[in-house]
Short mmCIF file of C-alpha atoms in Angstrom, two decimals:
data_model
loop_
_atom_site.label_atom_id
_atom_site.label_comp_id
_atom_site.label_asym_id
_atom_site.label_seq_id
_atom_site.Cartn_x
_atom_site.Cartn_y
_atom_site.Cartn_z
CA MET A 1382 114.67 12.28 -30.09
CA GLU A 1383 113.12 14.19 -27.11
CA LEU A 1384 109.83 14.56 -28.91
CA PHE A 1385 109.75 10.87 -29.68
CA GLY A 1386 110.51 10.18 -25.98
CA GLU A 1387 107.54 12.25 -24.97
CA LEU A 1388 105.25 10.57 -27.59
CA PHE A 1389 106.35 7.16 -26.41
CA GLY A 1390 105.72 8.18 -22.83
CA ASN A 1391 102.11 9.25 -23.71
CA VAL A 1392 101.49 6.06 -25.48
CA LEU A 1393 102.45 4.13 -22.32
CA ASN A 1394 99.93 6.22 -20.31
CA PHE A 1395 97.09 5.10 -22.64
CA THR A 1396 94.47 3.39 -20.42
CA TRP A 1397 91.92 0.74 -21.24
CA GLN A 1398 89.25 3.36 -20.56
CA GLN A 1399 90.70 5.56 -23.34
CA GLY A 1400 90.77 2.62 -25.62
CA LEU A 1401 87.19 1.91 -25.11
CA MET A 1402 86.23 5.61 -25.77
CA VAL A 1403 88.29 5.32 -28.93
CA LEU A 1404 86.36 2.26 -29.88
CA ILE A 1405 83.08 3.90 -29.14
CA GLY A 1406 84.27 6.73 -31.30
CA PHE A 1407 84.92 4.39 -34.30
CA VAL A 1408 81.45 2.71 -33.72
CA LEU A 1409 79.80 6.10 -33.96
CA ILE A 1410 81.74 6.90 -37.15
CA TYR A 1411 80.81 3.48 -38.57
CA LEU A 1412 77.03 4.10 -37.90
CA ALA A 1413 77.08 7.42 -39.44
CA ILE A 1414 78.93 6.41 -42.67
CA LYS A 1415 77.73 2.75 -43.18
CA HIS A 1416 74.23 2.98 -41.99
CA ASP A 1417 73.60 6.78 -42.61
CA MET A 1418 72.32 7.29 -38.96
CA GLU A 1419 72.41 11.07 -38.24
CA PRO A 1420 75.78 11.46 -39.99
CA ALA A 1421 75.90 15.16 -39.46
CA LEU A 1422 75.99 14.62 -35.76
CA LEU A 1423 77.48 11.04 -35.11
CA LEU A 1424 80.49 11.54 -37.50
CA PRO A 1425 81.81 14.71 -35.66
CA MET A 1426 80.82 13.18 -32.36
CA GLY A 1427 82.64 10.05 -33.07
CA PHE A 1428 85.73 11.72 -34.41
CA GLY A 1429 85.75 14.06 -31.37
CA ALA A 1430 85.50 10.99 -29.03
CA VAL A 1431 88.60 9.48 -30.67
CA LEU A 1432 90.47 12.88 -30.72
CA VAL A 1433 89.95 13.78 -26.97
CA ASN A 1434 90.92 10.34 -25.85
CA LEU A 1435 94.29 10.19 -27.61
CA PRO A 1436 97.09 10.75 -24.97
CA PHE A 1437 99.14 13.11 -26.96
CA VAL A 1438 96.37 15.54 -27.92
CA ASN A 1439 95.89 18.88 -26.38
CA THR A 1440 92.11 19.31 -25.94
CA GLU A 1441 92.10 22.97 -25.05
CA ALA A 1442 90.65 23.94 -28.52
CA ILE A 1443 87.66 21.62 -28.11
CA GLU A 1444 87.20 22.81 -24.71
CA THR A 1445 87.17 26.48 -25.93
CA LEU A 1446 84.57 25.47 -28.59
CA PHE A 1447 82.44 23.73 -25.97
CA ASN A 1448 82.57 26.74 -23.66
CA ALA A 1449 81.64 29.09 -26.47
CA GLY A 1450 78.83 27.05 -28.00
CA ILE A 1451 77.40 24.66 -25.50
CA ALA A 1452 78.11 26.20 -22.00
CA SER A 1453 76.85 29.50 -23.38
CA GLU A 1454 73.79 27.70 -24.85
CA LEU A 1455 74.54 29.26 -28.28
CA PHE A 1456 74.58 26.13 -30.31
CA PRO A 1457 71.27 24.71 -29.16
CA LEU A 1458 69.50 28.04 -29.72
CA LEU A 1459 70.99 28.54 -33.08
CA LEU A 1460 69.95 25.10 -34.01
CA PHE A 1461 66.40 25.58 -32.96
CA ILE A 1462 66.21 28.34 -35.61
CA GLY A 1463 67.22 25.79 -38.26
CA ILE A 1464 64.74 23.28 -36.90
CA GLY A 1465 61.89 25.80 -36.77
CA ALA A 1466 62.55 26.69 -40.32
CA MET A 1467 62.14 23.00 -41.35
CA ILE A 1468 58.78 22.51 -39.63
CA ASP A 1469 55.44 22.85 -41.34
CA PHE A 1470 52.81 23.34 -38.63
CA GLY A 1471 50.00 23.07 -41.22
CA PRO A 1472 49.06 19.52 -40.45
CA LEU A 1473 48.94 20.27 -36.81
CA LEU A 1474 46.85 23.55 -37.12
CA SER A 1475 44.43 21.81 -39.43
CA ASN A 1476 43.87 19.15 -36.81
CA PRO A 1477 44.62 20.69 -33.38
CA LYS A 1478 43.65 17.45 -31.44
CA MET A 1479 47.13 16.25 -32.42
CA PHE A 1480 48.40 18.65 -29.67
CA LEU A 1481 47.20 16.04 -27.20
CA PHE A 1482 49.43 13.36 -28.55
CA GLY A 1483 52.50 15.61 -28.38
CA ALA A 1484 51.62 16.20 -24.62
CA ALA A 1485 50.95 12.51 -23.88
CA ALA A 1486 54.23 11.37 -25.34
CA GLN A 1487 56.20 13.26 -22.75
CA PHE A 1488 55.05 10.95 -19.99
CA GLY A 1489 58.46 9.05 -20.04
CA ILE A 1490 60.23 12.23 -19.01
CA PHE A 1491 58.45 12.54 -15.77
CA PHE A 1492 58.53 8.82 -15.09
CA THR A 1493 62.27 8.69 -15.55
CA LEU A 1494 62.77 11.74 -13.28
CA CYS A 1495 61.29 9.77 -10.45
CA LEU A 1496 63.19 6.58 -11.51
CA ALA A 1497 66.54 8.48 -11.64
CA MET A 1498 65.99 9.78 -8.16
CA LEU A 1499 65.44 6.22 -6.93
CA PHE A 1500 68.70 5.26 -8.29
CA GLY A 1501 70.45 7.98 -6.17
CA PHE A 1502 71.00 10.82 -8.57
CA ASP A 1503 70.31 14.28 -7.20
CA LEU A 1504 67.34 16.33 -8.35
CA LYS A 1505 69.22 18.43 -10.85
CA ASP A 1506 71.00 15.36 -12.39
CA ALA A 1507 67.81 13.35 -12.44
CA ALA A 1508 65.94 16.14 -14.23
CA SER A 1509 68.73 16.44 -16.77
CA ILE A 1510 68.72 12.77 -17.49
CA SER A 1511 64.96 12.56 -17.83
CA ILE A 1512 64.93 14.86 -20.73
CA ILE A 1513 66.68 12.28 -22.81
CA GLY A 1514 63.11 10.94 -23.17
CA ALA A 1515 62.14 14.10 -25.14
CA ALA A 1516 64.27 12.64 -28.08
CA ASP A 1517 65.36 16.18 -28.62
CA GLY A 1518 69.01 16.75 -28.54
CA PRO A 1519 69.01 20.60 -28.25
CA THR A 1520 66.59 20.45 -25.41
CA SER A 1521 68.60 17.80 -23.61
CA ILE A 1522 71.83 19.87 -23.94
CA TYR A 1523 70.04 23.06 -22.76
CA VAL A 1524 68.57 21.53 -19.66
CA ALA A 1525 71.70 19.59 -18.67
CA ASN A 1526 73.70 22.78 -19.09
CA TYR A 1527 71.17 24.86 -17.34
CA PHE A 1528 71.47 22.56 -14.18
CA LYS A 1529 75.24 22.23 -14.60
CA SER A 1530 74.80 18.54 -14.65
CA ASN A 1531 77.76 16.27 -13.76
CA TYR A 1532 76.75 13.95 -16.50
CA GLN A 1533 76.43 16.24 -19.67
CA GLY A 1534 78.49 14.11 -21.88
CA PRO A 1535 76.47 10.76 -21.42
CA ILE A 1536 73.22 12.67 -21.46
CA MET A 1537 74.12 14.42 -24.87
CA VAL A 1538 75.31 11.14 -26.37
CA ALA A 1539 72.30 9.17 -25.18
CA ALA A 1540 69.80 11.84 -26.36
CA TYR A 1541 71.25 11.96 -29.92
CA SER A 1542 71.84 8.18 -30.15
CA TYR A 1543 68.27 7.43 -29.38
CA MET A 1544 67.09 10.07 -31.87
CA ALA A 1545 69.11 8.23 -34.43
CA LEU A 1546 67.75 4.81 -33.21
CA VAL A 1547 64.05 5.75 -33.48
CA PRO A 1548 63.60 3.34 -36.50
CA ILE A 1549 65.01 0.48 -34.47
CA VAL A 1550 63.58 1.23 -31.00
CA GLN A 1551 60.02 2.31 -31.70
CA PRO A 1552 58.58 -0.48 -33.78
CA PRO A 1553 58.88 -3.38 -31.38
CA VAL A 1554 57.54 -1.22 -28.53
CA ILE A 1555 54.48 -0.15 -30.73
CA ARG A 1556 53.85 -3.79 -31.80
CA ALA A 1557 54.04 -4.90 -28.13
CA ILE A 1558 51.14 -2.67 -27.01
CA THR A 1559 48.93 -2.56 -30.03
CA THR A 1560 46.93 -5.34 -31.91
CA LYS A 1561 47.01 -6.00 -35.71
CA LYS A 1562 43.56 -4.68 -35.97
CA GLU A 1563 44.47 -1.41 -34.12
CA ARG A 1564 47.50 -0.95 -36.36
CA MET A 1565 45.21 -1.28 -39.44
CA ILE A 1566 42.75 1.53 -38.39
CA ARG A 1567 42.41 3.97 -41.27
CA MET A 1568 42.24 7.72 -40.58
CA PRO A 1569 41.02 9.54 -43.71
CA TYR A 1570 42.88 12.72 -44.25
CA GLN A 1571 40.77 15.75 -45.09
CA PRO A 1572 43.13 18.71 -45.54
CA SER A 1573 41.82 22.02 -44.40
CA SER A 1574 43.43 25.25 -45.59
CA VAL A 1575 45.20 26.96 -43.08
CA SER A 1576 45.56 30.69 -43.82
CA LYS A 1577 48.96 32.28 -44.13
CA GLY A 1578 47.93 34.68 -41.45
CA THR A 1579 47.36 31.82 -39.05
CA LYS A 1580 50.78 30.32 -39.72
CA ILE A 1581 52.36 33.75 -39.02
CA ILE A 1582 50.44 34.38 -35.87
CA PHE A 1583 50.96 30.73 -34.52
CA PRO A 1584 54.86 31.08 -33.93
CA ILE A 1585 54.35 34.45 -32.23
CA PHE A 1586 51.64 33.14 -29.98
CA VAL A 1587 53.46 29.92 -28.92
CA THR A 1588 56.57 31.91 -27.76
CA ILE A 1589 54.75 32.84 -24.48
CA ALA A 1590 55.72 29.46 -22.95
CA PRO A 1591 57.16 30.06 -19.42
CA LYS A 1592 60.67 29.27 -18.51
CA SER A 1593 61.38 27.82 -21.93
CA ALA A 1594 60.69 31.06 -23.73
CA GLU A 1595 64.20 31.27 -25.27
CA LEU A 1596 63.95 27.65 -26.63
CA ILE A 1597 60.58 27.98 -27.83
CA GLY A 1598 61.23 31.47 -28.96
CA PHE A 1599 64.20 30.52 -31.27
CA LEU A 1600 62.18 27.59 -32.54
CA MET A 1601 59.28 29.79 -33.41
CA PHE A 1602 61.50 32.52 -34.84
CA GLY A 1603 62.90 30.04 -37.26
CA ASN A 1604 59.29 28.98 -38.19
CA LEU A 1605 58.26 32.55 -38.57
CA VAL A 1606 61.23 33.17 -41.03
CA ARG A 1607 59.81 30.20 -42.96
CA GLU A 1608 56.19 31.32 -43.02
CA CYS A 1609 56.53 35.08 -43.39
CA GLY A 1610 57.16 34.76 -47.12
CA VAL A 1611 59.64 37.73 -47.46
CA LEU A 1612 62.72 35.75 -46.22
CA ASP A 1613 62.81 32.65 -48.47
CA SER A 1614 66.42 32.63 -49.00
CA LEU A 1615 67.19 33.00 -45.28
CA SER A 1616 64.65 30.33 -44.59
CA ALA A 1617 66.49 28.00 -46.95
CA SER A 1618 69.84 28.91 -45.37
CA ALA A 1619 68.48 28.13 -41.96
CA GLN A 1620 67.19 24.84 -43.01
CA LYS A 1621 70.42 23.78 -44.64
CA GLU A 1622 73.62 25.73 -44.04
CA LEU A 1623 72.89 26.87 -40.58
CA ALA A 1624 71.32 23.73 -39.23
CA ASN A 1625 74.09 21.53 -40.78
CA LEU A 1626 76.97 23.76 -39.67
CA ILE A 1627 75.68 24.06 -36.10
CA THR A 1628 75.01 20.26 -35.88
CA LEU A 1629 78.58 19.65 -37.03
CA LEU A 1630 80.03 21.94 -34.48
CA LEU A 1631 77.79 20.73 -31.77
CA GLY A 1632 78.76 17.17 -32.37
CA ILE A 1633 82.58 17.78 -32.11
CA SER A 1634 81.95 20.15 -29.07
CA VAL A 1635 80.00 17.45 -27.17
CA ALA A 1636 82.98 15.17 -27.59
CA PHE A 1637 84.83 17.33 -25.00
CA LYS A 1638 82.53 15.67 -22.35
CA MET A 1639 83.37 12.18 -23.71
CA LYS A 1640 86.79 11.95 -22.14
CA ALA A 1641 87.38 8.57 -20.53
CA GLU A 1642 87.77 9.80 -16.96
CA MET A 1643 84.31 11.54 -17.29
CA PHE A 1644 82.59 8.88 -19.39
CA VAL A 1645 83.63 5.43 -18.39
CA THR A 1646 81.77 5.06 -15.19
CA PRO A 1647 78.89 2.95 -13.92
CA GLU A 1648 76.72 6.04 -13.73
CA THR A 1649 77.13 6.42 -17.59
CA LEU A 1650 75.78 2.96 -18.21
CA LEU A 1651 72.80 3.66 -15.77
CA ILE A 1652 72.26 7.01 -17.61
CA ILE A 1653 72.15 5.38 -21.06
CA ALA A 1654 69.68 2.70 -19.68
CA LEU A 1655 67.48 5.35 -18.03
CA GLY A 1656 67.53 7.16 -21.25
CA LEU A 1657 66.14 4.20 -23.06
CA VAL A 1658 63.43 3.83 -20.29
CA ALA A 1659 62.41 7.48 -20.83
CA PHE A 1660 62.39 6.91 -24.64
CA VAL A 1661 60.31 3.85 -24.43
CA PHE A 1662 57.82 5.19 -21.89
CA ASP A 1663 57.38 8.23 -24.01
CA THR A 1664 56.32 5.97 -26.87
CA VAL A 1665 54.10 3.96 -24.50
CA GLY A 1666 52.44 6.94 -23.12
CA GLY A 1667 51.49 8.41 -26.51
CA VAL A 1668 50.08 5.02 -27.77
CA LEU A 1669 48.12 4.29 -24.57
CA PHE A 1670 46.63 7.89 -24.60
CA ALA A 1671 45.42 7.15 -28.20
CA LYS A 1672 43.92 3.85 -27.14
CA PHE A 1673 42.25 5.56 -24.15
CA LEU A 1674 40.69 8.27 -26.56
CA ASN A 1675 39.30 5.30 -28.66
CA LEU A 1676 37.25 4.15 -25.83
CA PHE A 1677 35.05 7.32 -26.08
CA SER A 1678 35.50 8.35 -29.67
CA LYS A 1679 33.28 7.34 -32.55
CA ASN A 1680 35.96 8.05 -35.14
CA LYS A 1681 38.87 5.74 -34.02
CA VAL A 1682 42.38 6.90 -33.96
CA ASN A 1683 45.21 4.61 -35.13
CA PRO A 1684 47.03 4.29 -31.77
CA MET A 1685 50.39 4.27 -33.54
CA ILE A 1686 49.80 7.98 -34.11
CA GLY A 1687 50.46 8.43 -30.43
CA ALA A 1688 53.94 7.16 -30.81
CA ALA A 1689 54.65 9.99 -33.38
CA GLY A 1690 54.09 12.48 -30.48
CA ILE A 1691 57.81 12.42 -29.46
CA SER A 1692 60.01 15.13 -30.79
CA ALA A 1693 62.23 13.09 -33.11
CA PHE A 1694 61.13 14.98 -36.37
CA PRO A 1695 60.47 13.63 -38.91
CA MET A 1696 61.75 10.15 -38.17
CA ALA A 1697 58.93 9.18 -35.71
CA SER A 1698 56.18 10.16 -38.21
CA ARG A 1699 57.95 8.19 -41.00
CA VAL A 1700 58.10 5.20 -38.69
CA VAL A 1701 54.52 5.24 -37.93
CA HIS A 1702 53.53 5.75 -41.58
CA LYS A 1703 55.83 2.84 -42.62
CA MET A 1704 54.37 0.50 -40.01
CA GLY A 1705 50.86 1.36 -41.12
CA ARG A 1706 51.57 0.69 -44.76
CA ALA A 1707 53.16 -2.66 -43.65
CA GLU A 1708 49.79 -3.70 -42.22
CA ASP A 1709 47.62 -2.17 -45.00
CA PRO A 1710 49.33 -0.81 -48.16
CA ASP A 1711 46.57 1.55 -48.74
CA ASN A 1712 46.59 3.10 -45.24
CA PHE A 1713 48.18 6.62 -45.43
CA LEU A 1714 48.99 8.04 -41.96
CA LEU A 1715 51.82 10.30 -42.84
CA MET A 1716 50.01 13.66 -42.47
CA HIS A 1717 48.24 12.57 -39.11
CA ALA A 1718 51.69 11.37 -37.78
CA ALA A 1719 53.31 14.52 -38.84
CA GLY A 1720 50.77 16.58 -36.94
CA ALA A 1721 51.44 14.72 -33.81
CA ASN A 1722 55.27 14.78 -34.47
CA VAL A 1723 55.36 18.64 -34.77
CA SER A 1724 53.30 18.85 -31.77
CA GLY A 1725 55.87 16.75 -29.92
CA GLN A 1726 58.68 19.05 -31.03
CA ILE A 1727 56.71 21.94 -29.21
CA ALA A 1728 55.75 19.72 -26.32
CA SER A 1729 59.35 18.58 -25.68
CA VAL A 1730 60.55 22.13 -25.28
CA ILE A 1731 57.69 23.16 -22.99
CA ALA A 1732 58.31 19.91 -20.97
CA GLY A 1733 62.03 21.06 -20.56
CA GLY A 1734 60.69 24.40 -19.28
CA LEU A 1735 58.28 22.67 -16.87
CA ILE A 1736 61.06 20.55 -15.50
CA ILE A 1737 63.23 23.64 -14.97
CA THR A 1738 60.27 25.37 -13.20
CA LEU A 1739 59.52 22.30 -11.10
CA ILE A 1740 62.98 21.78 -9.90
CA GLU A 1741 63.63 25.51 -9.18
CA ASN A 1742 60.45 25.56 -7.06
CA LEU A 1743 61.54 22.45 -5.08
CA LEU A 1744 65.03 23.73 -4.34
#
């Protein structure tokens, strides 16, 4: 009877903010199951959002998991090993100019940093919010945690949500700033052989990036495991079991920051809006850079390739390829887009390191 009374009292204390967060949790679960949108992440994130907002649930276990995996930066770093093992840098190494598109597609990060400060966020929070534009969840988590941002929950949710929404957000943006003629530009693919030695040296060389050495280092270590040729079983495990398990744990850990009192605020809506701005302007920056190159290049680049320079791998490259085929069924852009896409994976991590360096020098 006493237990029933306690439970009834907790139900009476259930607020509309908690109800809203439970609803958001169900929406995430629906998107994961019904529409197959990043299910390994959105499903545990949605379930966690429901769990931490029930009035009779003790969230100490999730808090412990959050502190052990995210506050310590363990989960993002381990996840980067899995991501690195998934990536084939061959298309990028065979066409190094694709590095430029990865760099150009980070424009939205720095634009949003300035915009967030105009809206009153302090420098560290503004920097954390801007990294949403990288479309790279682990980097967003790493930077937000590095700066001890007050808005880690909304930043994490926005970063992973926009990653999942790449096929919805990018196409209208690309169409708005390109012509049909530009979208039909063909880019013949002439594969050049990249030696095994080059593929092994590349991840070791790239690890020298300043301030993001731990991020880029774990990403490149995963790639080295893939390319070395003597750890095939570990490479397969990193791509599948490790990546999936860490993503699952990361999703439910993030939910600790989705408690109603921390999440249902005007700042949260603003952060989600700023994240969309960052994502859109990253896409715009990549496309416009490609159009700029075409002013001086004899061999024209399909401007949509620039949009694949964001970090959302491999979704962004698939979106560009699909849009190219929609305009011209015989236009095959996938390998070009993949080169820009893996470049964006590196560039987003380096951009995170640059943001950290920039903010630390200003403070």
